[in-house]
PDB file of C-alpha atoms in Angstrom:
ATOM      1  CA  ASP A   1      93.331 -54.360 121.617  1.00 60.00           C
ATOM      2  CA  ALA A   2      94.490 -56.993 120.727  1.00 61.00           C
ATOM      3  CA  LYS A   3      93.504 -60.294 122.300  1.00 88.00           C
ATOM      4  CA  THR A   4      95.359 -64.123 124.708  1.00 94.00           C
ATOM      5  CA  THR A   5      93.512 -66.658 125.036  1.00 95.00           C
ATOM      6  CA  GLN A   6      94.827 -68.238 128.236  1.00 97.00           C
ATOM      7  CA  PRO A   7      93.315 -72.037 129.693  1.00 97.00           C
ATOM      8  CA  ASN A   8      90.413 -71.528 133.121  1.00 96.00           C
ATOM      9  CA  SER A   9      92.605 -73.033 135.221  1.00 97.00           C
ATOM     10  CA  MET A  10      95.446 -75.023 136.336  1.00 98.00           C
ATOM     11  CA  GLU A  11      96.511 -77.465 139.286  1.00 97.00           C
ATOM     12  CA  SER A  12     100.520 -77.688 140.347  1.00 96.00           C
ATOM     13  CA  ASN A  13     101.881 -79.109 143.181  1.00 96.00           C
ATOM     14  CA  GLU A  14     103.784 -77.333 145.150  1.00 97.00           C
ATOM     15  CA  GLU A  15     107.735 -76.930 144.772  1.00 96.00           C
ATOM     16  CA  GLU A  16     107.006 -78.233 141.213  1.00 96.00           C
ATOM     17  CA  PRO A  17     107.675 -76.268 138.080  1.00 96.00           C
ATOM     18  CA  VAL A  18     104.179 -74.681 136.962  1.00 97.00           C
ATOM     19  CA  HIS A  19     104.000 -73.617 132.875  1.00 98.00           C
ATOM     20  CA  LEU A  20     101.285 -70.928 132.085  1.00 98.00           C
ATOM     21  CA  PRO A  21     100.998 -70.778 128.873  1.00 98.00           C
ATOM     22  CA  CYS A  22      99.213 -67.377 126.179  1.00 97.00           C
ATOM     23  CA  ASN A  23      97.918 -67.623 122.897  1.00 97.00           C
ATOM     24  CA  HIS A  24      98.474 -63.975 120.846  1.00 95.00           C
ATOM     25  CA  SER A  25      97.818 -64.447 117.757  1.00 94.00           C
ATOM     26  CA  THR A  26      96.528 -61.753 116.870  1.00 92.00           C
ATOM     27  CA  ILE A  27     100.499 -59.723 118.546  1.00 92.00           C
ATOM     28  CA  SER A  28     101.823 -56.795 116.572  1.00 89.00           C
ATOM     29  CA  GLY A  29     105.290 -56.195 116.648  1.00 88.00           C
ATOM     30  CA  THR A  30     104.556 -53.195 119.165  1.00 87.00           C
ATOM     31  CA  ASP A  31     102.681 -55.040 121.546  1.00 89.00           C
ATOM     32  CA  TYR A  32     104.435 -55.904 124.826  1.00 91.00           C
ATOM     33  CA  ILE A  33     103.483 -58.943 126.492  1.00 93.00           C
ATOM     34  CA  HIS A  34     102.576 -58.574 130.470  1.00 93.00           C
ATOM     35  CA  TRP A  35     102.474 -61.201 132.850  1.00 96.00           C
ATOM     36  CA  TYR A  36     100.445 -59.959 135.911  1.00 97.00           C
ATOM     37  CA  ARG A  37      99.266 -61.879 138.679  1.00 97.00           C
ATOM     38  CA  GLN A  38      95.889 -61.614 141.260  1.00 97.00           C
ATOM     39  CA  LEU A  39      96.408 -62.944 144.574  1.00 95.00           C
ATOM     40  CA  PRO A  40      92.958 -63.375 146.744  1.00 90.00           C
ATOM     41  CA  SER A  41      91.485 -60.471 148.313  1.00 88.00           C
ATOM     42  CA  GLN A  42      93.986 -57.861 146.291  1.00 92.00           C
ATOM     43  CA  GLY A  43      94.840 -56.099 143.678  1.00 95.00           C
ATOM     44  CA  PRO A  44      97.397 -57.504 140.375  1.00 96.00           C
ATOM     45  CA  GLU A  45      99.857 -57.310 140.949  1.00 96.00           C
ATOM     46  CA  TYR A  46     103.073 -57.474 138.178  1.00 94.00           C
ATOM     47  CA  VAL A  47     104.950 -60.442 137.387  1.00 96.00           C
ATOM     48  CA  ILE A  48     107.302 -60.033 133.932  1.00 94.00           C
ATOM     49  CA  HIS A  49     106.983 -58.583 131.010  1.00 92.00           C
ATOM     50  CA  GLY A  50     108.597 -59.119 127.533  1.00 92.00           C
ATOM     51  CA  LEU A  51     108.654 -58.166 123.019  1.00 92.00           C
ATOM     52  CA  THR A  52     111.318 -60.775 121.758  1.00 92.00           C
ATOM     53  CA  SER A  53     113.744 -62.658 124.092  1.00 92.00           C
ATOM     54  CA  ASN A  54     112.812 -64.710 126.471  1.00 93.00           C
ATOM     55  CA  VAL A  55     113.290 -62.449 130.086  1.00 93.00           C
ATOM     56  CA  ASN A  56     114.548 -63.626 133.743  1.00 95.00           C
ATOM     57  CA  ASN A  57     113.469 -61.760 137.466  1.00 92.00           C
ATOM     58  CA  ARG A  58     112.841 -63.354 140.067  1.00 91.00           C
ATOM     59  CA  MET A  59     109.728 -64.302 140.186  1.00 90.00           C
ATOM     60  CA  ALA A  60     109.260 -65.889 137.388  1.00 95.00           C
ATOM     61  CA  SER A  61     110.760 -66.476 133.342  1.00 97.00           C
ATOM     62  CA  LEU A  62     108.944 -65.681 130.407  1.00 97.00           C
ATOM     63  CA  ALA A  63     109.511 -67.818 127.108  1.00 98.00           C
ATOM     64  CA  ILE A  64     108.317 -65.993 123.789  1.00 97.00           C
ATOM     65  CA  ALA A  65     108.009 -67.936 121.306  1.00 96.00           C
ATOM     66  CA  GLU A  66     109.891 -67.558 117.604  1.00 95.00           C
ATOM     67  CA  ASP A  67     107.185 -66.065 115.814  1.00 95.00           C
ATOM     68  CA  ARG A  68     105.123 -64.612 119.328  1.00 95.00           C
ATOM     69  CA  LYS A  69     102.364 -65.829 118.695  1.00 95.00           C
ATOM     70  CA  SER A  70     102.333 -66.995 122.098  1.00 96.00           C
ATOM     71  CA  SER A  71     104.444 -66.674 125.340  1.00 97.00           C
ATOM     72  CA  THR A  72     105.021 -69.404 128.324  1.00 98.00           C
ATOM     73  CA  LEU A  73     104.988 -67.803 132.218  1.00 98.00           C
ATOM     74  CA  ILE A  74     107.773 -70.168 134.406  1.00 98.00           C
ATOM     75  CA  LEU A  75     107.996 -70.490 137.284  1.00 97.00           C
ATOM     76  CA  HIS A  76     110.180 -72.372 138.064  1.00 94.00           C
ATOM     77  CA  ARG A  77     109.383 -73.573 142.498  1.00 94.00           C
ATOM     78  CA  ALA A  78     105.185 -72.525 143.148  1.00 95.00           C
ATOM     79  CA  THR A  79     104.870 -72.110 146.201  1.00 96.00           C
ATOM     80  CA  LEU A  80     101.682 -72.362 147.991  1.00 96.00           C
ATOM     81  CA  ARG A  81     101.919 -68.320 147.953  1.00 95.00           C
ATOM     82  CA  ASP A  82     101.734 -68.762 143.829  1.00 96.00           C
ATOM     83  CA  ALA A  83      97.611 -69.884 144.156  1.00 97.00           C
ATOM     84  CA  ALA A  84      96.509 -66.283 142.071  1.00 97.00           C
ATOM     85  CA  VAL A  85      94.407 -65.981 138.837  1.00 98.00           C
ATOM     86  CA  TYR A  86      97.313 -65.021 136.221  1.00 98.00           C
ATOM     87  CA  TYR A  87      96.634 -62.699 132.927  1.00 97.00           C
ATOM     88  CA  CYS A  88      98.086 -61.831 129.901  1.00 96.00           C
ATOM     89  CA  ILE A  89      98.500 -58.977 128.513  1.00 94.00           C
ATOM     90  CA  LEU A  90      99.616 -57.087 125.335  1.00 91.00           C
ATOM     91  CA  SER A  91     100.088 -53.667 125.014  1.00 85.00           C
ATOM     92  CA  GLN A  92     101.813 -50.814 123.775  1.00 77.00           C
ATOM     93  CA  GLY A  93     104.240 -49.432 126.296  1.00 65.00           C
ATOM     94  CA  ALA A  94     102.190 -47.483 129.034  1.00 63.00           C
ATOM     95  CA  GLN A  95      98.492 -48.137 128.561  1.00 78.00           C
ATOM     96  CA  LYS A  96      95.981 -48.822 129.626  1.00 86.00           C
ATOM     97  CA  LEU A  97      96.033 -52.837 130.081  1.00 90.00           C
ATOM     98  CA  VAL A  98      92.942 -55.365 128.816  1.00 90.00           C
ATOM     99  CA  PHE A  99      92.913 -57.722 131.160  1.00 92.00           C
ATOM    100  CA  GLY A 100      90.787 -62.051 130.092  1.00 90.00           C
ATOM    101  CA  GLN A 101      90.084 -63.955 133.157  1.00 91.00           C
ATOM    102  CA  GLY A 102      93.233 -65.044 133.141  1.00 96.00           C
ATOM    103  CA  THR A 103      94.202 -68.492 134.508  1.00 97.00           C
ATOM    104  CA  ARG A 104      93.343 -70.097 138.224  1.00 97.00           C
ATOM    105  CA  LEU A 105      96.221 -71.221 139.187  1.00 98.00           C
ATOM    106  CA  THR A 106      95.788 -73.771 142.297  1.00 97.00           C
ATOM    107  CA  ILE A 107      98.753 -75.053 144.283  1.00 97.00           C
ATOM    108  CA  ASN A 108      98.006 -77.625 146.025  1.00 96.00           C
ATOM    109  CA  PRO A 109     100.304 -78.765 149.416  1.00 94.00           C
TER     110      PRO A 109
ATOM    111  CA  ASP B   1     107.605 -46.193 149.246  1.00 55.00           C
ATOM    112  CA  THR B   2     104.087 -46.994 150.328  1.00 78.00           C
ATOM    113  CA  GLY B   3     102.868 -47.580 147.364  1.00 93.00           C
ATOM    114  CA  VAL B   4      98.899 -46.779 145.572  1.00 96.00           C
ATOM    115  CA  SER B   5      96.303 -46.228 148.552  1.00 97.00           C
ATOM    116  CA  GLN B   6      92.913 -46.679 148.139  1.00 97.00           C
ATOM    117  CA  ASP B   7      90.407 -44.898 150.525  1.00 97.00           C
ATOM    118  CA  PRO B   8      87.772 -46.588 151.720  1.00 97.00           C
ATOM    119  CA  ARG B   9      88.387 -49.829 151.865  1.00 97.00           C
ATOM    120  CA  HIS B  10      84.809 -51.406 151.193  1.00 97.00           C
ATOM    121  CA  LYS B  11      81.761 -48.547 150.927  1.00 98.00           C
ATOM    122  CA  ILE B  12      78.014 -49.365 150.788  1.00 98.00           C
ATOM    123  CA  THR B  13      75.691 -47.542 149.470  1.00 98.00           C
ATOM    124  CA  LYS B  14      71.549 -47.418 148.683  1.00 98.00           C
ATOM    125  CA  ARG B  15      70.540 -46.350 145.656  1.00 98.00           C
ATOM    126  CA  GLY B  16      70.602 -43.865 144.546  1.00 98.00           C
ATOM    127  CA  GLN B  17      73.248 -42.373 146.146  1.00 98.00           C
ATOM    128  CA  ASN B  18      76.291 -40.049 145.759  1.00 98.00           C
ATOM    129  CA  VAL B  19      79.790 -42.302 146.401  1.00 98.00           C
ATOM    130  CA  THR B  20      83.734 -40.697 145.765  1.00 98.00           C
ATOM    131  CA  PHE B  21      86.866 -43.012 146.103  1.00 98.00           C
ATOM    132  CA  ARG B  22      89.991 -41.381 146.876  1.00 98.00           C
ATOM    133  CA  CYS B  23      93.288 -43.129 145.600  1.00 98.00           C
ATOM    134  CA  ASP B  24      96.963 -41.671 145.888  1.00 97.00           C
ATOM    135  CA  PRO B  25      99.296 -43.349 143.648  1.00 96.00           C
ATOM    136  CA  ILE B  26     102.961 -44.201 144.442  1.00 93.00           C
ATOM    137  CA  SER B  27     105.019 -40.622 144.163  1.00 90.00           C
ATOM    138  CA  GLU B  28     106.224 -38.505 141.465  1.00 84.00           C
ATOM    139  CA  HIS B  29     103.908 -41.116 138.997  1.00 90.00           C
ATOM    140  CA  ASN B  30     103.002 -39.620 135.961  1.00 90.00           C
ATOM    141  CA  ARG B  31      99.728 -41.592 135.243  1.00 92.00           C
ATOM    142  CA  LEU B  32      96.617 -43.448 137.218  1.00 95.00           C
ATOM    143  CA  TYR B  33      94.573 -45.463 136.294  1.00 96.00           C
ATOM    144  CA  TRP B  34      90.966 -46.343 137.298  1.00 97.00           C
ATOM    145  CA  TYR B  35      89.854 -49.887 136.809  1.00 97.00           C
ATOM    146  CA  ARG B  36      86.804 -51.545 137.757  1.00 97.00           C
ATOM    147  CA  GLN B  37      85.900 -55.286 138.341  1.00 97.00           C
ATOM    148  CA  THR B  38      82.941 -57.855 138.551  1.00 95.00           C
ATOM    149  CA  LEU B  39      83.658 -61.284 140.408  1.00 92.00           C
ATOM    150  CA  GLY B  40      85.213 -64.282 138.276  1.00 90.00           C
ATOM    151  CA  GLN B  41      86.430 -61.162 136.023  1.00 93.00           C
ATOM    152  CA  GLY B  42      89.711 -59.054 134.516  1.00 94.00           C
ATOM    153  CA  PRO B  43      89.670 -55.492 135.739  1.00 95.00           C
ATOM    154  CA  GLU B  44      88.271 -53.403 132.769  1.00 95.00           C
ATOM    155  CA  PHE B  45      89.930 -49.957 131.931  1.00 94.00           C
ATOM    156  CA  LEU B  46      87.653 -47.038 132.891  1.00 96.00           C
ATOM    157  CA  THR B  47      89.820 -43.674 132.319  1.00 95.00           C
ATOM    158  CA  TYR B  48      93.383 -42.564 132.981  1.00 93.00           C
ATOM    159  CA  PHE B  49      95.630 -39.468 134.130  1.00 94.00           C
ATOM    160  CA  GLN B  50      98.658 -37.619 132.770  1.00 91.00           C
ATOM    161  CA  ASN B  51      99.481 -35.621 135.635  1.00 91.00           C
ATOM    162  CA  GLU B  52      95.724 -33.298 135.795  1.00 93.00           C
ATOM    163  CA  ALA B  53      95.057 -33.841 131.920  1.00 93.00           C
ATOM    164  CA  GLN B  54      92.539 -36.868 131.885  1.00 93.00           C
ATOM    165  CA  LEU B  55      93.933 -38.749 128.835  1.00 91.00           C
ATOM    166  CA  GLU B  56      90.725 -41.327 128.484  1.00 91.00           C
ATOM    167  CA  LYS B  57      88.319 -42.437 129.569  1.00 92.00           C
ATOM    168  CA  SER B  58      86.157 -45.925 128.657  1.00 92.00           C
ATOM    169  CA  ARG B  59      82.610 -46.110 127.181  1.00 89.00           C
ATOM    170  CA  LEU B  60      81.874 -47.951 130.655  1.00 82.00           C
ATOM    171  CA  LEU B  61      82.597 -44.683 132.368  1.00 86.00           C
ATOM    172  CA  SER B  62      78.336 -43.315 132.142  1.00 87.00           C
ATOM    173  CA  ASP B  63      78.080 -39.797 132.656  1.00 92.00           C
ATOM    174  CA  ARG B  64      77.493 -40.862 136.331  1.00 96.00           C
ATOM    175  CA  PHE B  65      80.799 -41.497 136.485  1.00 96.00           C
ATOM    176  CA  SER B  66      83.038 -38.513 136.682  1.00 96.00           C
ATOM    177  CA  ALA B  67      86.696 -38.638 138.143  1.00 96.00           C
ATOM    178  CA  GLU B  68      89.933 -35.881 139.105  1.00 96.00           C
ATOM    179  CA  ARG B  69      93.489 -35.282 139.708  1.00 96.00           C
ATOM    180  CA  PRO B  70      94.168 -31.647 140.549  1.00 91.00           C
ATOM    181  CA  LYS B  71      97.230 -30.822 140.423  1.00 86.00           C
ATOM    182  CA  GLY B  72      98.193 -34.304 139.058  1.00 85.00           C
ATOM    183  CA  SER B  73      98.068 -35.414 142.479  1.00 91.00           C
ATOM    184  CA  PHE B  74      95.549 -37.985 144.000  1.00 96.00           C
ATOM    185  CA  SER B  75      92.571 -38.988 143.030  1.00 97.00           C
ATOM    186  CA  THR B  76      88.833 -38.869 142.885  1.00 98.00           C
ATOM    187  CA  LEU B  77      86.300 -41.201 141.152  1.00 98.00           C
ATOM    188  CA  GLU B  78      82.362 -39.642 142.232  1.00 97.00           C
ATOM    189  CA  ILE B  79      79.745 -42.819 141.145  1.00 97.00           C
ATOM    190  CA  GLN B  80      76.058 -40.125 141.196  1.00 97.00           C
ATOM    191  CA  ARG B  81      72.576 -41.670 141.826  1.00 97.00           C
ATOM    192  CA  THR B  82      74.844 -45.804 142.551  1.00 97.00           C
ATOM    193  CA  GLU B  83      72.653 -48.515 140.382  1.00 96.00           C
ATOM    194  CA  GLN B  84      72.818 -52.060 141.604  1.00 96.00           C
ATOM    195  CA  GLY B  85      75.118 -52.938 138.541  1.00 95.00           C
ATOM    196  CA  ASP B  86      77.982 -50.538 140.319  1.00 97.00           C
ATOM    197  CA  SER B  87      78.940 -52.875 143.027  1.00 97.00           C
ATOM    198  CA  ALA B  88      82.340 -54.310 141.943  1.00 97.00           C
ATOM    199  CA  MET B  89      85.801 -53.803 142.902  1.00 97.00           C
ATOM    200  CA  TYR B  90      87.045 -50.365 141.745  1.00 98.00           C
ATOM    201  CA  LEU B  91      91.250 -49.988 141.132  1.00 98.00           C
ATOM    202  CA  CYS B  92      93.190 -47.700 141.151  1.00 98.00           C
ATOM    203  CA  ALA B  93      97.026 -48.116 139.339  1.00 96.00           C
ATOM    204  CA  SER B  94     100.209 -45.873 138.723  1.00 94.00           C
ATOM    205  CA  SER B  95     102.914 -46.055 136.909  1.00 91.00           C
ATOM    206  CA  PRO B  96     106.083 -44.164 136.167  1.00 84.00           C
ATOM    207  CA  ILE B  97     107.234 -42.401 132.154  1.00 75.00           C
ATOM    208  CA  PHE B  98     110.067 -43.559 130.529  1.00 65.00           C
ATOM    209  CA  TRP B  99     111.491 -42.979 127.796  1.00 57.00           C
ATOM    210  CA  THR B 100     112.020 -46.643 126.697  1.00 58.00           C
ATOM    211  CA  GLY B 101     107.365 -46.208 127.109  1.00 57.00           C
ATOM    212  CA  MET B 102     107.659 -49.580 128.680  1.00 63.00           C
ATOM    213  CA  VAL B 103     106.392 -48.755 132.385  1.00 74.00           C
ATOM    214  CA  GLU B 104     104.425 -51.862 134.621  1.00 86.00           C
ATOM    215  CA  GLN B 105     101.095 -50.139 137.091  1.00 92.00           C
ATOM    216  CA  TYR B 106     101.044 -50.569 140.558  1.00 94.00           C
ATOM    217  CA  PHE B 107      98.285 -51.787 141.906  1.00 96.00           C
ATOM    218  CA  GLY B 108      95.862 -50.567 145.014  1.00 97.00           C
ATOM    219  CA  PRO B 109      93.733 -53.340 147.483  1.00 96.00           C
ATOM    220  CA  GLY B 110      90.801 -51.477 145.393  1.00 97.00           C
ATOM    221  CA  THR B 111      87.613 -50.319 146.776  1.00 97.00           C
ATOM    222  CA  ARG B 112      85.170 -52.051 147.398  1.00 97.00           C
ATOM    223  CA  LEU B 113      81.308 -50.797 145.929  1.00 98.00           C
ATOM    224  CA  THR B 114      78.314 -52.882 147.661  1.00 98.00           C
ATOM    225  CA  VAL B 115      74.279 -50.803 146.470  1.00 98.00           C
ATOM    226  CA  THR B 116      71.922 -51.883 148.197  1.00 97.00           C
TER     227      THR B 116
END
């Protein structure tokens, strides 16, 4: 399974943008880049996914580098409810997800 | 659509006892996954079903673990002769299958198992 590298933790302030980086230098051409997040005491929750192009949805934006070896999850205006562990995962289609340790995001009021 | 549900939410058992967890996926979701999560770690894949067929099992799933999905609806995960190392959150997820192959997984709230 292709691996990803994320910072262990990040901190930001409420109502400011947050950029969560992910490195995946061994990504293959058919790997999708997924982001899930896990709020305290809950199961993981899908955030966004992409293959080559940048993606936007109501929760976040995903910026993918041209060589696909890195990506950034962007939360445009962080709220306290965005405090969670964010996981960057590579997967091909409807297969198992291989989670790393993720980035623990703290939002300061 | 009420989402993925799991029962029980919490289970405390003594070492050596058997436990069974249930997962009810979102209706009409063909795929059902089980993951295990220990404190401070990301979830680890255990096994998954497509309809009633168990298609993949992780090496983490020892002989004491068994999962079923009769009739392709709900699933059960049984742990026999529990050990303290089995203490973890057991997560269930489900997903549909589309021809594009790329779908998100919907997770339940998990069952927290404590083995004393």
